[in-house]
Short mmCIF file of C-alpha atoms in Angstrom, two decimals:
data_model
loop_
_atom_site.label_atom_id
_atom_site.label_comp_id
_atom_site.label_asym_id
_atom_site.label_seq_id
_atom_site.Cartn_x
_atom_site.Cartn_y
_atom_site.Cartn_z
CA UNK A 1 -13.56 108.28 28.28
CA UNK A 2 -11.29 110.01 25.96
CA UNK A 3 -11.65 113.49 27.77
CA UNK A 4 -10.96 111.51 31.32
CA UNK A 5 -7.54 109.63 29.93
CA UNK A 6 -6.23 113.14 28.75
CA UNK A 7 -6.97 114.26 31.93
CA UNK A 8 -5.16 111.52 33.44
CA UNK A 9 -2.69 111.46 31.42
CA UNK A 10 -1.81 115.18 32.47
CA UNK A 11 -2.01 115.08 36.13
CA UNK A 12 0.22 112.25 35.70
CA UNK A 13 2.70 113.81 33.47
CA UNK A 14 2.84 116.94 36.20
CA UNK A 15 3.95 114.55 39.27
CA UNK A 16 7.21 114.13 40.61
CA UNK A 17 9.31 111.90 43.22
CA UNK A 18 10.36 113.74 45.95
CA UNK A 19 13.04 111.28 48.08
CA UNK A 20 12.99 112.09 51.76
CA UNK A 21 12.85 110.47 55.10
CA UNK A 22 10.76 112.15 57.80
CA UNK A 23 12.78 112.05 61.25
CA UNK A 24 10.13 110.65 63.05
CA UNK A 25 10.08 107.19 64.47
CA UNK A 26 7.42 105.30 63.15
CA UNK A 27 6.02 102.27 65.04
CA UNK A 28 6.88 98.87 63.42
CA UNK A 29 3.44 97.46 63.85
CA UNK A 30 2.26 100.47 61.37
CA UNK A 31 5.41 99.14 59.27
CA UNK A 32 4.27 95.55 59.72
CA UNK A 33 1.09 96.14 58.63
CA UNK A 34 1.93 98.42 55.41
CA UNK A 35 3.96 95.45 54.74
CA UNK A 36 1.34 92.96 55.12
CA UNK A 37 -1.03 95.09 52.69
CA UNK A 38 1.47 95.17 50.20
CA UNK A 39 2.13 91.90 50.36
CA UNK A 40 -1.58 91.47 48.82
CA UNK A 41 -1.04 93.03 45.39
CA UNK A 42 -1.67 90.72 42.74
CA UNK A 43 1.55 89.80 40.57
CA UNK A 44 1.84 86.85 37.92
CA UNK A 45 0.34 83.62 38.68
CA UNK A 46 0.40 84.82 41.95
CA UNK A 47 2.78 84.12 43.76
CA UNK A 48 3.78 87.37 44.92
CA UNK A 49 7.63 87.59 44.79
CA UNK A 50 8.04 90.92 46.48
CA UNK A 51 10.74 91.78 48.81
CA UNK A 52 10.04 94.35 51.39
CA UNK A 53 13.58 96.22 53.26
CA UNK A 54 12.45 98.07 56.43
CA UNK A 55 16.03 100.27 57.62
CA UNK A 56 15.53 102.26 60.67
CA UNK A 57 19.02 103.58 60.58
CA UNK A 58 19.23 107.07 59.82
CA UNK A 59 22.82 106.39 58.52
CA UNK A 60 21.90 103.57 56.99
CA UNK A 61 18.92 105.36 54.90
CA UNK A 62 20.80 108.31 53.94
CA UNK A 63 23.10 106.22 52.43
CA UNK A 64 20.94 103.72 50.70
CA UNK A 65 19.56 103.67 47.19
CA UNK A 66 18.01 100.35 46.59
CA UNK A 67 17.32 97.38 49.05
#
């Protein structure tokens, strides 16, 4: 157990965020249901308080840092 949480802990440690937008259009029923999954993670109590921002503006996206 040890061994494996080193492990972990380094392949972790080695990853970065890359921030880019592909170009291509992506359907919003794939978008819809991403959302929908998401929606399912577990948060306190349960009562899931995320908020979801879906921009299809290229403008608008190159330009945006948080929703």
């Amino acid at each position: 157990m040890i061994s494996k949480s080193k492990e972990f802990f380094f392949e972790m440690d080695q990853r970065r965020t890359v921030r880019e937008f592909d170009p291509r259009p992506i359907p919003m029923e794939v978008i819809e249901n991403i959302i929908k999954t998401a929606s399912t993670a577990p948060s306190g109590a349960h009562k899931q308080p995320w908020t979801f921002c879906v921009i299809s503006d290229s403008e608008v996206k190159k330009n945006t840092i948080s929703c």
